[in-house]
PDB file of C-alpha atoms and ligand atoms in Angstrom:
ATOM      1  CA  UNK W   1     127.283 126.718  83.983  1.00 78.00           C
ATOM      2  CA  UNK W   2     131.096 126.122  85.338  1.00 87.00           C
ATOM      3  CA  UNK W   3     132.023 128.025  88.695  1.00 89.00           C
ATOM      4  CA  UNK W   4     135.474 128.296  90.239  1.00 91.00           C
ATOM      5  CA  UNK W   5     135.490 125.970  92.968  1.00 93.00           C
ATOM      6  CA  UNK W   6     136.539 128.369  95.584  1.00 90.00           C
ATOM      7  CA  UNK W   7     133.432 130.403  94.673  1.00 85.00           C
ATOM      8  CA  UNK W   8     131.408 127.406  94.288  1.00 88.00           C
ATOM      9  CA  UNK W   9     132.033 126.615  98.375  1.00 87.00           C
ATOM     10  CA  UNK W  10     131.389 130.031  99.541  1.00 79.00           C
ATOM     11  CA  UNK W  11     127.957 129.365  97.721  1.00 77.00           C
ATOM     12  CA  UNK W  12     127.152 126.711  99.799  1.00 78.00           C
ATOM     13  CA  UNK W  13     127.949 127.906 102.524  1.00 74.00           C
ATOM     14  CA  UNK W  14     131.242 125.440 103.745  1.00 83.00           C
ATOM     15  CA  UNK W  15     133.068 129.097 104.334  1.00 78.00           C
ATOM     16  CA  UNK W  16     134.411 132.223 102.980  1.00 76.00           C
ATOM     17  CA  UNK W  17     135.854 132.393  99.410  1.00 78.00           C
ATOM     18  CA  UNK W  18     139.447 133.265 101.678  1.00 82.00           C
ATOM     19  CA  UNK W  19     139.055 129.717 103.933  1.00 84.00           C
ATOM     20  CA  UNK W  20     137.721 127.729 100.967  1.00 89.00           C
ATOM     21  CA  UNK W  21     140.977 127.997  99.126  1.00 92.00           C
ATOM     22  CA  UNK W  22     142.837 127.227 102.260  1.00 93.00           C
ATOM     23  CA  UNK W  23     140.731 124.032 102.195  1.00 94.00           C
ATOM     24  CA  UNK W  24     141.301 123.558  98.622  1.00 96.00           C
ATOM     25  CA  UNK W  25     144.864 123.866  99.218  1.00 96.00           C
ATOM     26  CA  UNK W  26     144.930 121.221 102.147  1.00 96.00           C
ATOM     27  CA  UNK W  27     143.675 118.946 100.109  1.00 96.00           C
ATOM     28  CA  UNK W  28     140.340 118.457 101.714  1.00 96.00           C
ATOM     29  CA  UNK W  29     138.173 118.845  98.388  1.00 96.00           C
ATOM     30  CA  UNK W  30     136.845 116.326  95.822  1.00 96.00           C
ATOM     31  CA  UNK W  31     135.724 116.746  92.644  1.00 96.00           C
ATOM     32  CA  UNK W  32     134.138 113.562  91.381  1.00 94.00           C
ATOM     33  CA  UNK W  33     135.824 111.122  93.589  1.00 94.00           C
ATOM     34  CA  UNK W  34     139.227 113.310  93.027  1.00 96.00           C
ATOM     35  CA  UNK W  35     141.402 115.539  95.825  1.00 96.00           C
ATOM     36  CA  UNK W  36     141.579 118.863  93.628  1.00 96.00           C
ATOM     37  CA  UNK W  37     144.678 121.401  94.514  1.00 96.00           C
ATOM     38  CA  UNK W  38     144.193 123.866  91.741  1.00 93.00           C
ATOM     39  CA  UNK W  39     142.659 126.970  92.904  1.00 93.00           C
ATOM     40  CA  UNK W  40     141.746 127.882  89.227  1.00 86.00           C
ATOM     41  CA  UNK W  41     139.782 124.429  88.806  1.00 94.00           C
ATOM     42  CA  UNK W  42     136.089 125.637  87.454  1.00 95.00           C
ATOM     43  CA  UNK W  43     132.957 122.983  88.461  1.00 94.00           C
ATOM     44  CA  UNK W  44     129.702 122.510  87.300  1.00 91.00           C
ATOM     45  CA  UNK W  45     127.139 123.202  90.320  1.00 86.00           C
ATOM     46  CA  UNK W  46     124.360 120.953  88.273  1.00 82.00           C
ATOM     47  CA  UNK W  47     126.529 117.805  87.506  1.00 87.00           C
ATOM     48  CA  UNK W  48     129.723 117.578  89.616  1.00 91.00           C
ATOM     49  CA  UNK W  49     129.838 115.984  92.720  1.00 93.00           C
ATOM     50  CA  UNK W  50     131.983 118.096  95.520  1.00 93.00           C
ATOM     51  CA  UNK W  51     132.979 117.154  98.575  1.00 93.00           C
ATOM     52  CA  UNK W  52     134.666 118.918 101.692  1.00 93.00           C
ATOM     53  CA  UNK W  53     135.716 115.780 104.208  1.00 94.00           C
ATOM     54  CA  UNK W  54     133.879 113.388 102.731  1.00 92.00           C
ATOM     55  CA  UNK W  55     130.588 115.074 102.861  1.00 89.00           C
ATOM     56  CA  UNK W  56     129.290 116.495 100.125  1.00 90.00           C
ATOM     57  CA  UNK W  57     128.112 119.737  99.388  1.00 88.00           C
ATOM     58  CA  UNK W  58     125.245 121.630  97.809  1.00 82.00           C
ATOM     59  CA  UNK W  59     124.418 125.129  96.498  1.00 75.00           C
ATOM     60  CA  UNK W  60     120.509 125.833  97.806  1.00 64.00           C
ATOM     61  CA  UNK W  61     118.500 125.361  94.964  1.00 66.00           C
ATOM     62  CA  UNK W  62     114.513 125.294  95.048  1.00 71.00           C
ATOM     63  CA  UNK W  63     114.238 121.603  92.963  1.00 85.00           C
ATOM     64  CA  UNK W  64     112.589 118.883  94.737  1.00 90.00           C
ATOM     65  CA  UNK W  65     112.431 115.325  93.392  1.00 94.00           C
ATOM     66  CA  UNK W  66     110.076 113.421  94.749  1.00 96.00           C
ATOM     67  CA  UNK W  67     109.033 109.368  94.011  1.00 98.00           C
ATOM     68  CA  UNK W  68     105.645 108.242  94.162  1.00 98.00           C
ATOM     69  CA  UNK W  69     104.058 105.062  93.863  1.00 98.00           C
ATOM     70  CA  UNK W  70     101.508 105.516  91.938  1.00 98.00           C
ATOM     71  CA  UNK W  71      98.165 103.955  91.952  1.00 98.00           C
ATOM     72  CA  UNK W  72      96.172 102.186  89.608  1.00 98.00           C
ATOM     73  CA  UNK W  73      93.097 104.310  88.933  1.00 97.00           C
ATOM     74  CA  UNK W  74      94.513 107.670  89.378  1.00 97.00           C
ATOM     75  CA  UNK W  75      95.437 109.826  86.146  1.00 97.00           C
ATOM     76  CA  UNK W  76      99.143 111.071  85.656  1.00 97.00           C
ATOM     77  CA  UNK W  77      98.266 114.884  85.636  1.00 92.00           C
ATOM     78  CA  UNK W  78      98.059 117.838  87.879  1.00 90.00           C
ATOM     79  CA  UNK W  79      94.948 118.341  87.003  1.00 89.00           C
ATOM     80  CA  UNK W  80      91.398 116.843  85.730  1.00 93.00           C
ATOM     81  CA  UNK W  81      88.760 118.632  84.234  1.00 94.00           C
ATOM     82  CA  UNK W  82      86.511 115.702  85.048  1.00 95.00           C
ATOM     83  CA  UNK W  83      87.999 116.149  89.250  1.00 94.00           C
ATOM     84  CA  UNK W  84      88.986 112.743  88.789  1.00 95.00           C
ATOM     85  CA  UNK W  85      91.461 111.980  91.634  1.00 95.00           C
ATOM     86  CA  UNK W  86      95.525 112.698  90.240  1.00 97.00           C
ATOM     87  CA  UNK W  87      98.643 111.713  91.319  1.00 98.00           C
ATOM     88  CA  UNK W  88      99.040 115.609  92.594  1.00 96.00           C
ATOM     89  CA  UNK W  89      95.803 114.761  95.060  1.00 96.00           C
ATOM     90  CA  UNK W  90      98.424 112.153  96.410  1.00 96.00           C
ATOM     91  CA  UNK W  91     101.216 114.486  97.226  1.00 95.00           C
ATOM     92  CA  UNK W  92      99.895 115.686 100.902  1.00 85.00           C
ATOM     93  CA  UNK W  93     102.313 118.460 102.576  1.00 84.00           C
ATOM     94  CA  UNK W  94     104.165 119.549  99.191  1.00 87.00           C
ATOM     95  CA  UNK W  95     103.996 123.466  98.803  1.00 83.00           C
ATOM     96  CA  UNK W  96     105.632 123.251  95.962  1.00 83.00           C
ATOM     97  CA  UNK W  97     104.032 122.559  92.216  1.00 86.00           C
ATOM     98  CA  UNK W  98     105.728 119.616  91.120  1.00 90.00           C
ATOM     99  CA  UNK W  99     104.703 117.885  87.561  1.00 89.00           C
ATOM    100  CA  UNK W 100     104.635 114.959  86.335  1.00 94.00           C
ATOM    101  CA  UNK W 101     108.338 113.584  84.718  1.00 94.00           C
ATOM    102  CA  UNK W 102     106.963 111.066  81.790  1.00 93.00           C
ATOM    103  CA  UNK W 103     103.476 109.589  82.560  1.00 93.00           C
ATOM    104  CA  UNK W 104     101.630 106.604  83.403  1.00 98.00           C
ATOM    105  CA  UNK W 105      98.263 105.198  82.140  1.00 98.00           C
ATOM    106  CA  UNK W 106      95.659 105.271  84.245  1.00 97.00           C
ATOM    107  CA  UNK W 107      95.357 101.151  84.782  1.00 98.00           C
ATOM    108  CA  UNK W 108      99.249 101.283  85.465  1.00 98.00           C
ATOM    109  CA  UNK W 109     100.939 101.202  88.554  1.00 98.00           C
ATOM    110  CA  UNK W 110     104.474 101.994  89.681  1.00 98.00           C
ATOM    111  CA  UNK W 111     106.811 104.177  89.841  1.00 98.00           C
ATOM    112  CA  UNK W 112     106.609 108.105  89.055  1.00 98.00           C
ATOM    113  CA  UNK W 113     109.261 110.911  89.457  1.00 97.00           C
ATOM    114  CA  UNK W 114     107.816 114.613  90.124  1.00 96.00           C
ATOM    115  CA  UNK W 115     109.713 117.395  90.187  1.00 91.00           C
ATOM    116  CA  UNK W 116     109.826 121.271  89.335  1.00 86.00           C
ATOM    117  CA  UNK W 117     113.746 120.624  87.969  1.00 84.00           C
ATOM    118  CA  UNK W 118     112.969 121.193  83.457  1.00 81.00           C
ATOM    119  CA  UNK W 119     116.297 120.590  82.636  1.00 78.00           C
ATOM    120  CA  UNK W 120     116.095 116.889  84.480  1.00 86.00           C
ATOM    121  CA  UNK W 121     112.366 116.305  82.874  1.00 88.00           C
ATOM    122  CA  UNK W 122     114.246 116.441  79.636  1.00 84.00           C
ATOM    123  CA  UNK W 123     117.044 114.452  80.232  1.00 86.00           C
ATOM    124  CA  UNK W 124     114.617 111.061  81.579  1.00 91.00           C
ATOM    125  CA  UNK W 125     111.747 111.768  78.679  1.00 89.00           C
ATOM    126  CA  UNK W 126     114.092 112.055  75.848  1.00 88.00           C
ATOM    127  CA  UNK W 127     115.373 108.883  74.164  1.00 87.00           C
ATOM    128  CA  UNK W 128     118.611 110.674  73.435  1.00 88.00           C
ATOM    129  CA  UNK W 129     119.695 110.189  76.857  1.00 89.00           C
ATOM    130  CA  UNK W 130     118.370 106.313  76.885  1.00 89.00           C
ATOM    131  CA  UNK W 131     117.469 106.300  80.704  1.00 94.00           C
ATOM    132  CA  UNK W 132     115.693 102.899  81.110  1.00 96.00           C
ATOM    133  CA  UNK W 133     112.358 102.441  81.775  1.00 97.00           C
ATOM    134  CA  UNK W 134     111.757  98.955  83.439  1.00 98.00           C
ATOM    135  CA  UNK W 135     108.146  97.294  83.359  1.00 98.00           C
ATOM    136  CA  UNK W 136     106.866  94.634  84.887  1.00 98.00           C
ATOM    137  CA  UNK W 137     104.167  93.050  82.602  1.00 98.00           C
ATOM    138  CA  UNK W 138     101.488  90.210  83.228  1.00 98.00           C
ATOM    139  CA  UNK W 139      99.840  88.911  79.499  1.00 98.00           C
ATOM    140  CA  UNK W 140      97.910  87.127  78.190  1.00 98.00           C
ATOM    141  CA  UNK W 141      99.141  83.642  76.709  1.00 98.00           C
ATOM    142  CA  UNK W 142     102.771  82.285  77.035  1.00 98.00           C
ATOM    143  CA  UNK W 143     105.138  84.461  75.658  1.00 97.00           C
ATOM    144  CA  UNK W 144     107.920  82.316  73.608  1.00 96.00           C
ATOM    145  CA  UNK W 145     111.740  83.060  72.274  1.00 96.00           C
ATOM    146  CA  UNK W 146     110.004  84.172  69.458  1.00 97.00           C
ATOM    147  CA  UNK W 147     107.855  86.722  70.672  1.00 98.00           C
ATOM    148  CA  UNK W 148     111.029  88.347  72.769  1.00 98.00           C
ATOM    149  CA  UNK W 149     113.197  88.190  70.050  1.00 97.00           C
ATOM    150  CA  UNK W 150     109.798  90.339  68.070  1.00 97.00           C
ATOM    151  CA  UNK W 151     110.209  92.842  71.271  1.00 97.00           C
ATOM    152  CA  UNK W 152     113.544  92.994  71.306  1.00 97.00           C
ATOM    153  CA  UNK W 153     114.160  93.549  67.729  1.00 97.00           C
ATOM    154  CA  UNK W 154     111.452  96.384  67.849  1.00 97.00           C
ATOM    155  CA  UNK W 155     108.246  96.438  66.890  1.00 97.00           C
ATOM    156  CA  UNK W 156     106.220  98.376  63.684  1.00 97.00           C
ATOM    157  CA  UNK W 157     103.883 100.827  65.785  1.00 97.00           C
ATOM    158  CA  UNK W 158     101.512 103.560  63.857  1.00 96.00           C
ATOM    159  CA  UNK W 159     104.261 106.007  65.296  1.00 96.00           C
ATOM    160  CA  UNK W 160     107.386 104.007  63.780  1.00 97.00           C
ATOM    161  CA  UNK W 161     109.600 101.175  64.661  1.00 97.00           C
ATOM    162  CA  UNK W 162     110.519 100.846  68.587  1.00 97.00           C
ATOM    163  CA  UNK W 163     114.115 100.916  69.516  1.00 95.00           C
ATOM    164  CA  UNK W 164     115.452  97.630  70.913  1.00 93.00           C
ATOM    165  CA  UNK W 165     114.040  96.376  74.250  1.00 97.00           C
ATOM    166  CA  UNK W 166     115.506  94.142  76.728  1.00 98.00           C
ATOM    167  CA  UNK W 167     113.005  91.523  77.763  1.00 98.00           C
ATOM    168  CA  UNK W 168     112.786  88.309  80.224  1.00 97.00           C
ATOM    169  CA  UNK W 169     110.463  86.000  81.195  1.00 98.00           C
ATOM    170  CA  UNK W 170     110.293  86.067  84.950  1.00 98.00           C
ATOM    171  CA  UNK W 171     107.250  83.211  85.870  1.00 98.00           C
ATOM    172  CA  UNK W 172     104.708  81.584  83.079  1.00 97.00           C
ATOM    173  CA  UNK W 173     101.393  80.414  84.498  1.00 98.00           C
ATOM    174  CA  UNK W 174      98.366  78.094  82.674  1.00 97.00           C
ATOM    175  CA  UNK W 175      97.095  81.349  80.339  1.00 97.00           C
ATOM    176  CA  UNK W 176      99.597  84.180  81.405  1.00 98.00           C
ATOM    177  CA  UNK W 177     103.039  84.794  81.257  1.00 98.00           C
ATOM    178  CA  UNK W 178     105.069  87.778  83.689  1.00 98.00           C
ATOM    179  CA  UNK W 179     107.856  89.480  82.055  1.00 98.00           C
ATOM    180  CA  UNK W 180     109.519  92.274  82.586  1.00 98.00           C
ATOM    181  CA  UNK W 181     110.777  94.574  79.993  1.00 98.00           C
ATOM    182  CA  UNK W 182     113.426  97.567  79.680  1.00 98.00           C
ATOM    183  CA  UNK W 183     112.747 100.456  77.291  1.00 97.00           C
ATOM    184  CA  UNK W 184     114.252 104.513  76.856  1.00 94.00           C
ATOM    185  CA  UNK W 185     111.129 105.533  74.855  1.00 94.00           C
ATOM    186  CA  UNK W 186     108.077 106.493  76.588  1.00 92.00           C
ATOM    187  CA  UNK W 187     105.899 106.688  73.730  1.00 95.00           C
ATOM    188  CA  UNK W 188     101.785 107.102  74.740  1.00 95.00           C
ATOM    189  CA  UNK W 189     100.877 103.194  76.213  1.00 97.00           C
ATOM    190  CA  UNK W 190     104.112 102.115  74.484  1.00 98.00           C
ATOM    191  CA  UNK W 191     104.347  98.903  76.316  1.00 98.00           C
ATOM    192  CA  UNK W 192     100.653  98.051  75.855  1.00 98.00           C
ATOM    193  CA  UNK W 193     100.603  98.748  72.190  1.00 98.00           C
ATOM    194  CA  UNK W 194     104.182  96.265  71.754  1.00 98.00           C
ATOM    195  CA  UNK W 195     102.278  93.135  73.794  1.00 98.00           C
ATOM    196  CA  UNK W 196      99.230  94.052  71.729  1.00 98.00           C
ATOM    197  CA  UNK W 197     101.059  93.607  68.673  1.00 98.00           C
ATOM    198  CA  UNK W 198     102.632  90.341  69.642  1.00 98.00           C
ATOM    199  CA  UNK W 199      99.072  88.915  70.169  1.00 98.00           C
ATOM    200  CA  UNK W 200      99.443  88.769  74.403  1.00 98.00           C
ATOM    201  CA  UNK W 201      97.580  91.285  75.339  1.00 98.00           C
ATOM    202  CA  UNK W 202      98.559  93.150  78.762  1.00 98.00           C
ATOM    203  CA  UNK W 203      96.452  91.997  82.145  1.00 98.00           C
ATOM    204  CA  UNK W 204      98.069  94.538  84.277  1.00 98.00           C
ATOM    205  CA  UNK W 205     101.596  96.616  84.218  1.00 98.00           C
ATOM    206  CA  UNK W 206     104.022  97.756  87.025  1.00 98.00           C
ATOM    207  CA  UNK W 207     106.780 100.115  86.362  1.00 98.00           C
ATOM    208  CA  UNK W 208     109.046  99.121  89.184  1.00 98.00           C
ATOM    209  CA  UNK W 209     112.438 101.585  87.845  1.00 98.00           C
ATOM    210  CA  UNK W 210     113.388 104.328  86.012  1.00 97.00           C
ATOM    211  CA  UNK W 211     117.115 104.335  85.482  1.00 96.00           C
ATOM    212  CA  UNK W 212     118.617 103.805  88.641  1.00 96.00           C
ATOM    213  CA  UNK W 213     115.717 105.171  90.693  1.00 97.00           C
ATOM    214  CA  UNK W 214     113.422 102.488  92.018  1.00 97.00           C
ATOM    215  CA  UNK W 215     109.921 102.017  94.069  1.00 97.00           C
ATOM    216  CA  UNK W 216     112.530 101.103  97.314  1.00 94.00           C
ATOM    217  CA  UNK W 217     110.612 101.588 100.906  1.00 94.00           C
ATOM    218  CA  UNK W 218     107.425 102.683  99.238  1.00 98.00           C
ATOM    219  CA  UNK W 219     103.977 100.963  99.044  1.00 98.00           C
ATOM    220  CA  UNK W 220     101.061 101.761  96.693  1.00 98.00           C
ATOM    221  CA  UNK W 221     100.330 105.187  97.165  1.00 97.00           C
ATOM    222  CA  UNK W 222     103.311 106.586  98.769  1.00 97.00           C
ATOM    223  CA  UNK W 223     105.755 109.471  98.052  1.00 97.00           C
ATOM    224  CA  UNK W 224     109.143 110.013  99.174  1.00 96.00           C
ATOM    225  CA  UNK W 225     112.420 112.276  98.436  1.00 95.00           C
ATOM    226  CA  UNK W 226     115.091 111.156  96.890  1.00 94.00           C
ATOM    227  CA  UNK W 227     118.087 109.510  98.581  1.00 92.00           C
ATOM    228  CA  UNK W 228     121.573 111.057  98.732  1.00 87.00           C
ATOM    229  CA  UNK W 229     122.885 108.413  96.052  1.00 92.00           C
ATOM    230  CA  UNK W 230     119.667 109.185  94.021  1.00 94.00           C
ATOM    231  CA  UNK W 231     120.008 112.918  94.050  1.00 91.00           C
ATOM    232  CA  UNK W 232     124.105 111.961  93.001  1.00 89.00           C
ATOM    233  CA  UNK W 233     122.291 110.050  90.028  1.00 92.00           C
ATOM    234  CA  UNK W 234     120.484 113.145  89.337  1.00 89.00           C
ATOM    235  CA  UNK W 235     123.084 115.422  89.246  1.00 83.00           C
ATOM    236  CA  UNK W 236     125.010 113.019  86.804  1.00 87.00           C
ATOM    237  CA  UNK W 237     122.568 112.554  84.717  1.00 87.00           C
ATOM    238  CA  UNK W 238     122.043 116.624  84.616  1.00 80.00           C
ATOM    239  CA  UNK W 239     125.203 116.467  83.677  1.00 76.00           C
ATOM    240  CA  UNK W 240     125.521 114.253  80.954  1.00 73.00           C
ATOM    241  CA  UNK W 241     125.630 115.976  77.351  1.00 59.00           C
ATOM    242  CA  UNK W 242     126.077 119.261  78.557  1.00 46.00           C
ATOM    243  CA  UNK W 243     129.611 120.908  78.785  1.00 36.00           C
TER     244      UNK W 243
HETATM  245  N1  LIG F 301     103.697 101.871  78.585  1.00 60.88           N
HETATM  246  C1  LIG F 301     102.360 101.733  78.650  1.00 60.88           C
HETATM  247  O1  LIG F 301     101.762 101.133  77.785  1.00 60.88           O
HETATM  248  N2  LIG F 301     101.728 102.305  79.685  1.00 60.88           N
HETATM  249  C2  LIG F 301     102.346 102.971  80.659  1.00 60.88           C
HETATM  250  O2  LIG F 301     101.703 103.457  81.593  1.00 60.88           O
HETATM  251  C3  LIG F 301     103.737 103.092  80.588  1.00 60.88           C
HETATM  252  C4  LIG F 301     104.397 102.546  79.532  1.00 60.88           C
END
């Protein structure tokens, strides 16, 4: 939804409607990188990034985004019916009932977005917005040009073809090989099913990104928010495909 700009900074809070186009008018506004004059000029809360002096500015909302390095051995859900420990048994001190934003396999590890935010759930789980997954894969055997040009091309899966992926080979050892591998889908053990049907089997998986988020400053097990620069990655992607 698109806001007048003016209205936008009374919102959150920089001053009144009255002093916010006096600010506007001095030129001490950006939209997006760009010094904005126009009093008229209409923003999107959810997408565009505003700034008053350089620092930018927020309307309260009650979304949290948090990253957690998840485990292996603990299930991607809120909850088990079998009280097996879940990633939500991980998140100590959050009030707030966060779910999981795509999921990982039990036996992978890596990294995991939370959040209460819909609207961004959709935007990183559906391929139509091709945010990248990145994996870090041990396999069996020693993966060959042929078998990443097989992965790359995409790969005849009960559920259909997979779209392209982006592969490299990052060490080969005696009877494995570590690669790591960029996909947008996030079909159920989509990675493990493509190795599988390469013949190379996976011996353990990492994700280490998901678009430009990454598992920076944590260790296994750890949460933390999002950076400024990651919550501007956010709010661009929220704002990508929508008017
Ligand atoms: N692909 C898999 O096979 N497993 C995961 O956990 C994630 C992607």
């Amino acid at each position: 939804m698109q806001i007048r700009l003016q209205k936008f900074l009374s919102q959150a809070g920089i001053a009144s409607r009255r002093a916010s186009e006096t600010l506007i008018l001095d030129g001490r506004v950006t939209v997006n990188g760009i010094t904005v004059k126009e009093l008229g000029t209409k923003v999107n809360p959810e997408s565009d990034i505003i700034e008053v002096d350089g620092k930018i500015c927020n309307i309260k909302d009650d979304y949290i985004y948090i990253l957690l390095y998840k485990p292996k051995g603990i299930l991607t859900s809120v909850k088990d019916p079998f009280k097996r420990p879940t990633v939500i048994d991980l998140l100590k001190g959050i009030k707030e009932k966060v779910v999981p934003v795509g999921r990982l396999d039990k036996d992978t590890e890596g990294l995991l977005l939370l959040t209460n935010d819909g609207d961004l759930t959709y935007k990183i789980t559906h391929p139509r917005f091709e945010v990248v997954k990145t994996y870090i894969a041990r396999v069996e055997g020693t993966i060959d040009e042929k078998d990443i040009k097989a992965l790359e091309k995409g790969i005849m899966l009960e559920d259909g073809l997979t779209s392209p992926a982006k592969v490299r080979i990052i060490k080969k050892f005696d009877k494995s090989t570590v690669i790591e591998l960029k996909i947008h889908e996030g079909r159920k053990r989509q990675v493990r099913r493509m190795c599988d049907a390469i013949g190379h089997p996976i011996i353990s998986l990492k994700r280490t990104q998901i678009g430009r988020l990454s598992l920076k400053g944590l260790k296994v097990g750890q949460w933390r928010y999002l950076n400024q620069e990651e919550m501007n990655y956010i709010k661009r992607l929220k704002g990508e495909g929508s008017d």
